JSON list of C-alpha atoms (C1' of nucleotides) in Angstrom, two decimals:
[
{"chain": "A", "resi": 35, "resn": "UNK", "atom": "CA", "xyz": [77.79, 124.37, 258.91]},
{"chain": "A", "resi": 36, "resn": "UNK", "atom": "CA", "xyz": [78.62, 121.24, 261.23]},
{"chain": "A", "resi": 37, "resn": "UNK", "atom": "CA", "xyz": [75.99, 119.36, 262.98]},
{"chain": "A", "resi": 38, "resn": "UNK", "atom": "CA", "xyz": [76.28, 116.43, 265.64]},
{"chain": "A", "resi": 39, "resn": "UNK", "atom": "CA", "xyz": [73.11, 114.80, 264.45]},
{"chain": "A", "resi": 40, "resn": "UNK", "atom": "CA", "xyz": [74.62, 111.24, 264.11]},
{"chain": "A", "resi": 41, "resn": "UNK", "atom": "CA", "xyz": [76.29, 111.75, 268.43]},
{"chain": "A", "resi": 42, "resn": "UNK", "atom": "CA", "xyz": [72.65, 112.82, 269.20]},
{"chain": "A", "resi": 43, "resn": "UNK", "atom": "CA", "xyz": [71.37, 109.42, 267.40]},
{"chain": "A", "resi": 44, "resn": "UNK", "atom": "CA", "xyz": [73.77, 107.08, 268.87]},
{"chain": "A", "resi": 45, "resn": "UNK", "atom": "CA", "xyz": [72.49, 108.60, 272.40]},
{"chain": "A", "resi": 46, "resn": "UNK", "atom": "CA", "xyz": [69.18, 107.90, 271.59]},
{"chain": "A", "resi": 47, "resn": "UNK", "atom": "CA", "xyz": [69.57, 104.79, 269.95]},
{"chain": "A", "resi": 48, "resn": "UNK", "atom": "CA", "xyz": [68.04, 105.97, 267.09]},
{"chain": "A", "resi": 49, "resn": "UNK", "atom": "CA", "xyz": [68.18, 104.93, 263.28]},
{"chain": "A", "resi": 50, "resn": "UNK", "atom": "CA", "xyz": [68.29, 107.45, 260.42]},
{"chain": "A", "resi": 51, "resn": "UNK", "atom": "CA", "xyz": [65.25, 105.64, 259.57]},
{"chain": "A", "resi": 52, "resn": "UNK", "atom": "CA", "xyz": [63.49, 106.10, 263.14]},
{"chain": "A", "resi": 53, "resn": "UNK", "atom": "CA", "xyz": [64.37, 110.33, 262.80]},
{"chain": "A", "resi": 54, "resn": "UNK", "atom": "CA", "xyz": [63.27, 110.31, 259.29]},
{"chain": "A", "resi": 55, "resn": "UNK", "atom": "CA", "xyz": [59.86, 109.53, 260.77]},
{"chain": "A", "resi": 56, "resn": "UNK", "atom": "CA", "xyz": [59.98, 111.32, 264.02]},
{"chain": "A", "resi": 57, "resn": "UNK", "atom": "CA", "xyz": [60.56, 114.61, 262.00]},
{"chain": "A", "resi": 58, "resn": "UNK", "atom": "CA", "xyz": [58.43, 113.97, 258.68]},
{"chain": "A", "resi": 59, "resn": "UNK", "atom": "CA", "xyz": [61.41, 113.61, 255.61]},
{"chain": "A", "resi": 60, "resn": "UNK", "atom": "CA", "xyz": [62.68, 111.13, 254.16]},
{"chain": "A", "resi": 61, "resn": "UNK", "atom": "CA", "xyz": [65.51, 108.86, 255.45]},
{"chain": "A", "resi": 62, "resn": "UNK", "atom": "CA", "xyz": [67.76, 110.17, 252.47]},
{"chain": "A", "resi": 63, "resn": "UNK", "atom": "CA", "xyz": [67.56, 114.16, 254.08]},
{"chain": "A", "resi": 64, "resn": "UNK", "atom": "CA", "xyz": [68.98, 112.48, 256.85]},
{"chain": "A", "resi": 65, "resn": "UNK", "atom": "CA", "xyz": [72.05, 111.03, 255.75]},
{"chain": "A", "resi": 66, "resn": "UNK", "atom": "CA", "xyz": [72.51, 113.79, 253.36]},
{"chain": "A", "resi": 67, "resn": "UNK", "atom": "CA", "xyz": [72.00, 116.47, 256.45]},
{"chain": "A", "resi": 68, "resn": "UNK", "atom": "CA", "xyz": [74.70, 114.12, 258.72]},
{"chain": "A", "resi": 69, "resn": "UNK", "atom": "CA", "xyz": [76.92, 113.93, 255.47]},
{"chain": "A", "resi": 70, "resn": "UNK", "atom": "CA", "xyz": [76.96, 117.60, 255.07]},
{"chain": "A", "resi": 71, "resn": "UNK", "atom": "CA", "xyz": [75.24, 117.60, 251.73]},
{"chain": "A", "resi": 72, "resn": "UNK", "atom": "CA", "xyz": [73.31, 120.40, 252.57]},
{"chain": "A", "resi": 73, "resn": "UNK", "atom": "CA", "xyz": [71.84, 122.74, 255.10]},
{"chain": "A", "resi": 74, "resn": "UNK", "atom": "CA", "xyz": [68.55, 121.47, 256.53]},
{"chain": "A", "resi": 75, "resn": "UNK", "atom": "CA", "xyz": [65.65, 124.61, 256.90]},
{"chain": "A", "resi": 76, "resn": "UNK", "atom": "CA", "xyz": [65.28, 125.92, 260.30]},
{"chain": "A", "resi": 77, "resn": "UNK", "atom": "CA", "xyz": [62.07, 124.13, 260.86]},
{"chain": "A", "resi": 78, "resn": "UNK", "atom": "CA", "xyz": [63.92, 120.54, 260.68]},
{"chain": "A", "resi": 79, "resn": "UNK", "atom": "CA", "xyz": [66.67, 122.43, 263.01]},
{"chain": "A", "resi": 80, "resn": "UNK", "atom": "CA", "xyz": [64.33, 123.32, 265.48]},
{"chain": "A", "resi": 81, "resn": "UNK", "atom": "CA", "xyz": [62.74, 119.82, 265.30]},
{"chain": "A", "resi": 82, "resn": "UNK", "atom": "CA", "xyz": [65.71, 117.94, 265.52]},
{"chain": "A", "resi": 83, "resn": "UNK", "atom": "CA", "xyz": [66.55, 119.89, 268.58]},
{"chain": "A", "resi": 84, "resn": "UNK", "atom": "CA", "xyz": [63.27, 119.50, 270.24]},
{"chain": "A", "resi": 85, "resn": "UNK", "atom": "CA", "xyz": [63.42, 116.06, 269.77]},
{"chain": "A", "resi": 86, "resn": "UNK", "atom": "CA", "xyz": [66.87, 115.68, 271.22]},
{"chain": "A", "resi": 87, "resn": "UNK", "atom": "CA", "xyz": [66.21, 118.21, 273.94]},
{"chain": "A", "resi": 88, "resn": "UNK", "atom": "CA", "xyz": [69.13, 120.31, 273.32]},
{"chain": "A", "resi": 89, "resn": "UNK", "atom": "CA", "xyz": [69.51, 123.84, 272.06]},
{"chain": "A", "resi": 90, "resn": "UNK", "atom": "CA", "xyz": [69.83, 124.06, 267.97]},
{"chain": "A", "resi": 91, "resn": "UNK", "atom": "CA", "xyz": [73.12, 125.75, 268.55]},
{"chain": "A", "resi": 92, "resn": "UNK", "atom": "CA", "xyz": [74.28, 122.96, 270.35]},
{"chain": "A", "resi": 93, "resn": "UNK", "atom": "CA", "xyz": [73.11, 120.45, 267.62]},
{"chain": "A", "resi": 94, "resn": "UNK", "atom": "CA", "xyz": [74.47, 122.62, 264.67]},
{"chain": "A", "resi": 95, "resn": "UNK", "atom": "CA", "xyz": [77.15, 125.13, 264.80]},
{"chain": "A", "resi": 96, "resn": "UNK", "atom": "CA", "xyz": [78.38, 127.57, 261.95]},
{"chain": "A", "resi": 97, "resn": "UNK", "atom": "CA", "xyz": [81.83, 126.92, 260.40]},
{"chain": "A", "resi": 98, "resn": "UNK", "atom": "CA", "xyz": [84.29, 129.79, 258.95]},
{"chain": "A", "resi": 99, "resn": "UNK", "atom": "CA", "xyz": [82.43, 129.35, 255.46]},
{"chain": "A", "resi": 100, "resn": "UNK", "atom": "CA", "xyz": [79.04, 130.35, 256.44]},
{"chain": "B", "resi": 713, "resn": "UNK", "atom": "CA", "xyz": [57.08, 128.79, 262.13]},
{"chain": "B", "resi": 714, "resn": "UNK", "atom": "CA", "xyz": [57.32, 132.38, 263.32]},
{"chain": "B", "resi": 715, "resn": "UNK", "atom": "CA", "xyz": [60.06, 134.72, 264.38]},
{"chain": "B", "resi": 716, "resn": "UNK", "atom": "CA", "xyz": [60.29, 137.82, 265.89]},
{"chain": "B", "resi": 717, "resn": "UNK", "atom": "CA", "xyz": [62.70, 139.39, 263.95]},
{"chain": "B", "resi": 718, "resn": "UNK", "atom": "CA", "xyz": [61.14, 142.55, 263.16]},
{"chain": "B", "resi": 719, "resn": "UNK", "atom": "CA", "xyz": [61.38, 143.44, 266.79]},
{"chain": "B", "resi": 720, "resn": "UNK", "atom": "CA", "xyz": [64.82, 142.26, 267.60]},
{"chain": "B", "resi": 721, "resn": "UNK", "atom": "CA", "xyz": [65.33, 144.81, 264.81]},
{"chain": "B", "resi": 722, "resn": "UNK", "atom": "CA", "xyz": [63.61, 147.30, 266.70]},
{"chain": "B", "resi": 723, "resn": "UNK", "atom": "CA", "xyz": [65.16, 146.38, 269.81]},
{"chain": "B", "resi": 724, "resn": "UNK", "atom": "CA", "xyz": [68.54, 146.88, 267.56]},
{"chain": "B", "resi": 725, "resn": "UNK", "atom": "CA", "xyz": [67.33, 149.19, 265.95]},
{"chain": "B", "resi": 726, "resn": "UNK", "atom": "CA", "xyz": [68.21, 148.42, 261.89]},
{"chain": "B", "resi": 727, "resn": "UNK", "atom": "CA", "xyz": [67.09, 148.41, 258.81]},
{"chain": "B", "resi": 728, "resn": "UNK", "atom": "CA", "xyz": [65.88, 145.65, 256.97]},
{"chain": "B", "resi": 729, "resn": "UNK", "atom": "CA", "xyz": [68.59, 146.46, 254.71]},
{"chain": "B", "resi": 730, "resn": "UNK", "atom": "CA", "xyz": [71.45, 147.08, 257.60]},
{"chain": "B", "resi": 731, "resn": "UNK", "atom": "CA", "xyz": [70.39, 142.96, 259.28]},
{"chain": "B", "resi": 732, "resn": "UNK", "atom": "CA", "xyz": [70.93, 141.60, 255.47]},
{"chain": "B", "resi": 733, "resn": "UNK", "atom": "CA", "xyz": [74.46, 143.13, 255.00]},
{"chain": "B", "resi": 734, "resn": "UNK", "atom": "CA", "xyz": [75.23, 142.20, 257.97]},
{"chain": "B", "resi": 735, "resn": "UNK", "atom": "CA", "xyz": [74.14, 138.33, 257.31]},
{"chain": "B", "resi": 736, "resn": "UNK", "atom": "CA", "xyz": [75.05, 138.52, 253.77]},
{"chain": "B", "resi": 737, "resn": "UNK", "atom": "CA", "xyz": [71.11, 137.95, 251.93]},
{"chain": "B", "resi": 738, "resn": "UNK", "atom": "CA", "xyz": [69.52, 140.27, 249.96]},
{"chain": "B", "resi": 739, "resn": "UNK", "atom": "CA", "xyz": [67.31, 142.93, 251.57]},
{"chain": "B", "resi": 740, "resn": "UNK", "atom": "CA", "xyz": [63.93, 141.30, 250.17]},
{"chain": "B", "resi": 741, "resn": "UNK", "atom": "CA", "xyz": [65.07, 137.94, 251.66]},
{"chain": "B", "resi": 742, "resn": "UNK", "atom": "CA", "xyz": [64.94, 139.66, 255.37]},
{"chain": "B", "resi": 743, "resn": "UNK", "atom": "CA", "xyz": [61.72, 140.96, 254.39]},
{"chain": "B", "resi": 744, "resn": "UNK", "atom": "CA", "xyz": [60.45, 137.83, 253.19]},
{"chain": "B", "resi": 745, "resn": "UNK", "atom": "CA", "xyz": [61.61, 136.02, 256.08]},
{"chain": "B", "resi": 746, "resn": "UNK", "atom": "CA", "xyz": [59.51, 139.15, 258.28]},
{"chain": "B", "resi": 747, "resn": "UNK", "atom": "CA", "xyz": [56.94, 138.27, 256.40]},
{"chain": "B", "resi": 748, "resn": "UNK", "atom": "CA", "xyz": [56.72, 134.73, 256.19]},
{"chain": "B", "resi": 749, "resn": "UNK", "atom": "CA", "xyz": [56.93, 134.19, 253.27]},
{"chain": "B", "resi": 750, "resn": "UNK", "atom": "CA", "xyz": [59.37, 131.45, 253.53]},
{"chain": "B", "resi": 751, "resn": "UNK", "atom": "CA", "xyz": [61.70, 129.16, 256.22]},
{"chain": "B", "resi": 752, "resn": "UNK", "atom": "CA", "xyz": [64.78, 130.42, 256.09]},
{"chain": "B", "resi": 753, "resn": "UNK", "atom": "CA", "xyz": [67.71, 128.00, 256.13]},
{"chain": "B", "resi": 754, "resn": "UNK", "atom": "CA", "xyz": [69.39, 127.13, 259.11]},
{"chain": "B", "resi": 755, "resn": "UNK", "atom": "CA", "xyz": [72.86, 128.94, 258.49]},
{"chain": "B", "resi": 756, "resn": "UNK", "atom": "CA", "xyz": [70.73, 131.95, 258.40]},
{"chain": "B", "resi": 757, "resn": "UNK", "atom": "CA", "xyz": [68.71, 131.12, 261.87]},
{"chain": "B", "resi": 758, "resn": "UNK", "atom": "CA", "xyz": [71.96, 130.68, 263.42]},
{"chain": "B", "resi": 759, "resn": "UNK", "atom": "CA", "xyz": [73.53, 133.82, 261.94]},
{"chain": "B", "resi": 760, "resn": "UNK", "atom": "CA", "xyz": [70.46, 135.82, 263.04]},
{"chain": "B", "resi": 761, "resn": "UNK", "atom": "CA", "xyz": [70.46, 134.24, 266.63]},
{"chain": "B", "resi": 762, "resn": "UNK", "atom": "CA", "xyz": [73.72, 135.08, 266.93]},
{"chain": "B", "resi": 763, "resn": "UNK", "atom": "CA", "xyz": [73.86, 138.56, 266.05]},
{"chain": "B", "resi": 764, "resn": "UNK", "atom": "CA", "xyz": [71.11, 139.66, 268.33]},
{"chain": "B", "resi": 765, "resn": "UNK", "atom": "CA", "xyz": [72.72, 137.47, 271.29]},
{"chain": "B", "resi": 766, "resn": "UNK", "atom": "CA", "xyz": [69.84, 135.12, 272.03]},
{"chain": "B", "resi": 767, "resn": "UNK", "atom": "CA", "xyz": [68.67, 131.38, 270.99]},
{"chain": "B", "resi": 768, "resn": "UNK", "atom": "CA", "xyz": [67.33, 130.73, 267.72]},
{"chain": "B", "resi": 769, "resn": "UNK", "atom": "CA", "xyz": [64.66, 128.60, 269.60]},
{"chain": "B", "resi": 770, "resn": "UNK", "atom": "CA", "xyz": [64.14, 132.50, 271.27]},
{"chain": "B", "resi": 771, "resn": "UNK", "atom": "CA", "xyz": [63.69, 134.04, 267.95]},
{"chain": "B", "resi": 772, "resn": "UNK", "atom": "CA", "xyz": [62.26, 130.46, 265.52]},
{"chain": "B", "resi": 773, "resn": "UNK", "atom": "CA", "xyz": [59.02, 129.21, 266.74]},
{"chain": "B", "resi": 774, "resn": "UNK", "atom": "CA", "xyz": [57.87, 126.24, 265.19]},
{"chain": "B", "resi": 775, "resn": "UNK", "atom": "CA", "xyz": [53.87, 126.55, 264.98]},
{"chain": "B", "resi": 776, "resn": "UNK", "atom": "CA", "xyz": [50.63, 123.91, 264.48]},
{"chain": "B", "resi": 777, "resn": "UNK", "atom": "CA", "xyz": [50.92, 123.42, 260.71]},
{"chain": "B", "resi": 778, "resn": "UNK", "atom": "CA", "xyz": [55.42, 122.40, 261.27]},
{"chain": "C", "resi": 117, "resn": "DA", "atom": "C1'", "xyz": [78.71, 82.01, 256.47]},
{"chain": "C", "resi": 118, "resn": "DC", "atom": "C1'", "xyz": [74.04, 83.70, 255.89]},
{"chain": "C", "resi": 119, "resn": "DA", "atom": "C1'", "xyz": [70.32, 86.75, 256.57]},
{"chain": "C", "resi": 120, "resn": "DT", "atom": "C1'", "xyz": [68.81, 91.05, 257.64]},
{"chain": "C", "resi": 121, "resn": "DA", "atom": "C1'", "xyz": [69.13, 95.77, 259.28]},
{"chain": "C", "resi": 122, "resn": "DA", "atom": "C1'", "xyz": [71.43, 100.01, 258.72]},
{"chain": "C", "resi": 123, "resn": "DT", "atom": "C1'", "xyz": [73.90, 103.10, 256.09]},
{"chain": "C", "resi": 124, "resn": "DG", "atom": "C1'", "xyz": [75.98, 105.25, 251.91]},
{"chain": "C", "resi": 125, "resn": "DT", "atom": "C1'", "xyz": [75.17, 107.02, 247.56]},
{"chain": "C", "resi": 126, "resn": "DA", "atom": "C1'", "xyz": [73.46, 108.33, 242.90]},
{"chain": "C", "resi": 127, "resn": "DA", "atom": "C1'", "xyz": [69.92, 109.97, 239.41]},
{"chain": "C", "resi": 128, "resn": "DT", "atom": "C1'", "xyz": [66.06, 112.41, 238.50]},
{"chain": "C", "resi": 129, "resn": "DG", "atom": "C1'", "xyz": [62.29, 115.34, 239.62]},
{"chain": "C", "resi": 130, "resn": "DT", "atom": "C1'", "xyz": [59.62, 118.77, 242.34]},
{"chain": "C", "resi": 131, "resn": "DT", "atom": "C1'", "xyz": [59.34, 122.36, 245.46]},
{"chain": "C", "resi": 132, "resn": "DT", "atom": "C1'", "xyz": [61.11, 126.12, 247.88]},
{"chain": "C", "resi": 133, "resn": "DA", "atom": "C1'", "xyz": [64.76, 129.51, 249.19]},
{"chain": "C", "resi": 134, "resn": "DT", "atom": "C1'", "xyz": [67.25, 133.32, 247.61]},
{"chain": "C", "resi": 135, "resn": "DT", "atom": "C1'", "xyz": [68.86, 136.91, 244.15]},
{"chain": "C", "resi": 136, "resn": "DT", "atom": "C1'", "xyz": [68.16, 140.62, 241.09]},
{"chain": "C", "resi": 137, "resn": "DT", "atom": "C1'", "xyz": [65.69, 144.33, 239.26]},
{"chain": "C", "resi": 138, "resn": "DA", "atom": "C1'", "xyz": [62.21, 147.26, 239.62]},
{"chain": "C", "resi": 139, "resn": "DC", "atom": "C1'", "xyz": [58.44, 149.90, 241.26]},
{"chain": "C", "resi": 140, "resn": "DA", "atom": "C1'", "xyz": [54.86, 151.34, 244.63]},
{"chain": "C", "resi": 141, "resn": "DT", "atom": "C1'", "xyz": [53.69, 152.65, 249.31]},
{"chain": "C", "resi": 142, "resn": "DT", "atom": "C1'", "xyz": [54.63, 154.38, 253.78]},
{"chain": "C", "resi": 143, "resn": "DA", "atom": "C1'", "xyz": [57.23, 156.76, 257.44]},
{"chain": "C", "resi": 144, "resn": "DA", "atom": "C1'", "xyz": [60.30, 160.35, 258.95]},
{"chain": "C", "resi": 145, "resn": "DC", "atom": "C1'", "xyz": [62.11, 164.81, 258.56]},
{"chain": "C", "resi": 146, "resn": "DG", "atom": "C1'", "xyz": [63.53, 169.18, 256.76]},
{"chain": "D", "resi": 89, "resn": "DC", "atom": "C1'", "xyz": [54.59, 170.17, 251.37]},
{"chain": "D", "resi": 90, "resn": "DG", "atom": "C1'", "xyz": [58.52, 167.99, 249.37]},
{"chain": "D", "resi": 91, "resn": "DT", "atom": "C1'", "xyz": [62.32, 164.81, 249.86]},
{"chain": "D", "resi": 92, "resn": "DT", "atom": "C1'", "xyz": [64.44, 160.94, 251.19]},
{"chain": "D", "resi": 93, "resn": "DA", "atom": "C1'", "xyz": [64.76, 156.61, 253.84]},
{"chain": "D", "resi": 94, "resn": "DA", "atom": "C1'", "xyz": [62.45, 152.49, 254.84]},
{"chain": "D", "resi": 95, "resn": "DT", "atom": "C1'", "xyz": [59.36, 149.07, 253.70]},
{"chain": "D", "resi": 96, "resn": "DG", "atom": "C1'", "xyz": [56.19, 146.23, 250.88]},
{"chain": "D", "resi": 97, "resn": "DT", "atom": "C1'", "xyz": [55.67, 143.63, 246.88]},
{"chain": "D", "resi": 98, "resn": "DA", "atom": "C1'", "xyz": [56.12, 141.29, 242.35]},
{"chain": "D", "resi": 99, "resn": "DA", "atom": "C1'", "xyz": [58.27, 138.83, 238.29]},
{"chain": "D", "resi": 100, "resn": "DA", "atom": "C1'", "xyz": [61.78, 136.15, 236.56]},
{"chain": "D", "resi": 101, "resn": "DA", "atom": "C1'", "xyz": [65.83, 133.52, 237.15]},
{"chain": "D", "resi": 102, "resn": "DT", "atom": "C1'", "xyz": [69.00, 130.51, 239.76]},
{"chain": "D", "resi": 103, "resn": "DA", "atom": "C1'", "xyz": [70.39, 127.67, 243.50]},
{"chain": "D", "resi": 104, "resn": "DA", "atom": "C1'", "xyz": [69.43, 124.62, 246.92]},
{"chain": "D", "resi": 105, "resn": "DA", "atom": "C1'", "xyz": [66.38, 121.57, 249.78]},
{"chain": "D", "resi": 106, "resn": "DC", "atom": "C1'", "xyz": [63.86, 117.49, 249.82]},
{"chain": "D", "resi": 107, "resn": "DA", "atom": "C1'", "xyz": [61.41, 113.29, 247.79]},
{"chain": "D", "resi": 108, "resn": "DT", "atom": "C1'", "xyz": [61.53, 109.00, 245.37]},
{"chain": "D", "resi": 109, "resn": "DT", "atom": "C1'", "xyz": [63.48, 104.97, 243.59]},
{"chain": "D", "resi": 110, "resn": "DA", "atom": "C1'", "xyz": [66.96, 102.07, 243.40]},
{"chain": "D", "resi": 111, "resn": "DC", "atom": "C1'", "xyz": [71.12, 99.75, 244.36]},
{"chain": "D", "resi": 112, "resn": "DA", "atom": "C1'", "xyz": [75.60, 98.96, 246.71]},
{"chain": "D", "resi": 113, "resn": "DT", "atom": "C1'", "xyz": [78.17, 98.57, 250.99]},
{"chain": "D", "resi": 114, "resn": "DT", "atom": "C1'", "xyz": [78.70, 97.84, 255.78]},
{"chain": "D", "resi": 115, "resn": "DA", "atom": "C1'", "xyz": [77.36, 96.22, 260.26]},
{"chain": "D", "resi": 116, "resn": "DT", "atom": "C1'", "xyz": [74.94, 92.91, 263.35]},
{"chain": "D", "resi": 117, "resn": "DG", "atom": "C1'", "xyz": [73.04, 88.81, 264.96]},
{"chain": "D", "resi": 118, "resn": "DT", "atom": "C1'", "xyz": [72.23, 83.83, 264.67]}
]
DNA sequence: ACATAATGTAATGTTTATTTTACATTAACG
DNA sequence: CGTTAATGTAAAATAAACATTACATTATGT
């Protein structure tokens, strides 16, 4: 799975930091989620795309793999 | 967070068992997931959204306690 | 160049998702 | 009523998410 997390921070002028916060994990689930360490649980999805005002599918998108 | 996956299984009408082949999880993780019993990952939302042709955000609610 | 903020990354630990097997209950149907 | 499909549920095991601490690297501003 792919995910545009880091695009939707620059347009909000946000750090990894500031998100951590605004969604309730730690700053290192961020970077790991943007680095494609692993697959964040659809409650963070559906946060991080409340927050950003977009759909989830347009802030993460399956890949051939999943 | 709550879904409504038991009725977009109704509404396409299969099994528990026919929505996890078709997603690739076990049987008792769709049941699970039906039940609450846990958050499924976000692969899974979008795989789920997908097959029944609407919005995760249409089928994930987050609640009070997210 | 220096100081500081932001990011990358790694180790270790805890919690939670998911599988497998198995059985019990319920619904549907002959 | 008996049979079979569908669902609920539970225990044990494994995999993966997420936290915490800590440190290294990169960017930014003065």
């Amino acid at each position: 799975m792919k995910n545009s997390i880091k695009v939707e921070r620059a347009i909000h002028n946000f750090t990894q930091e500031d998100l951590a916060k605004k969604i309730g994990v730690s700053r290192q689930t961020i970077n790991a989620m943007e680095a494609n360490k692993y697959v964040p649980s659809t409650v963070l999805a559906l946060k991080i795309a409340k927050l950003f005002g977009k759909p989830v599918e347009e802030i993460f998108q399956l890949s051939e793999e999943d």
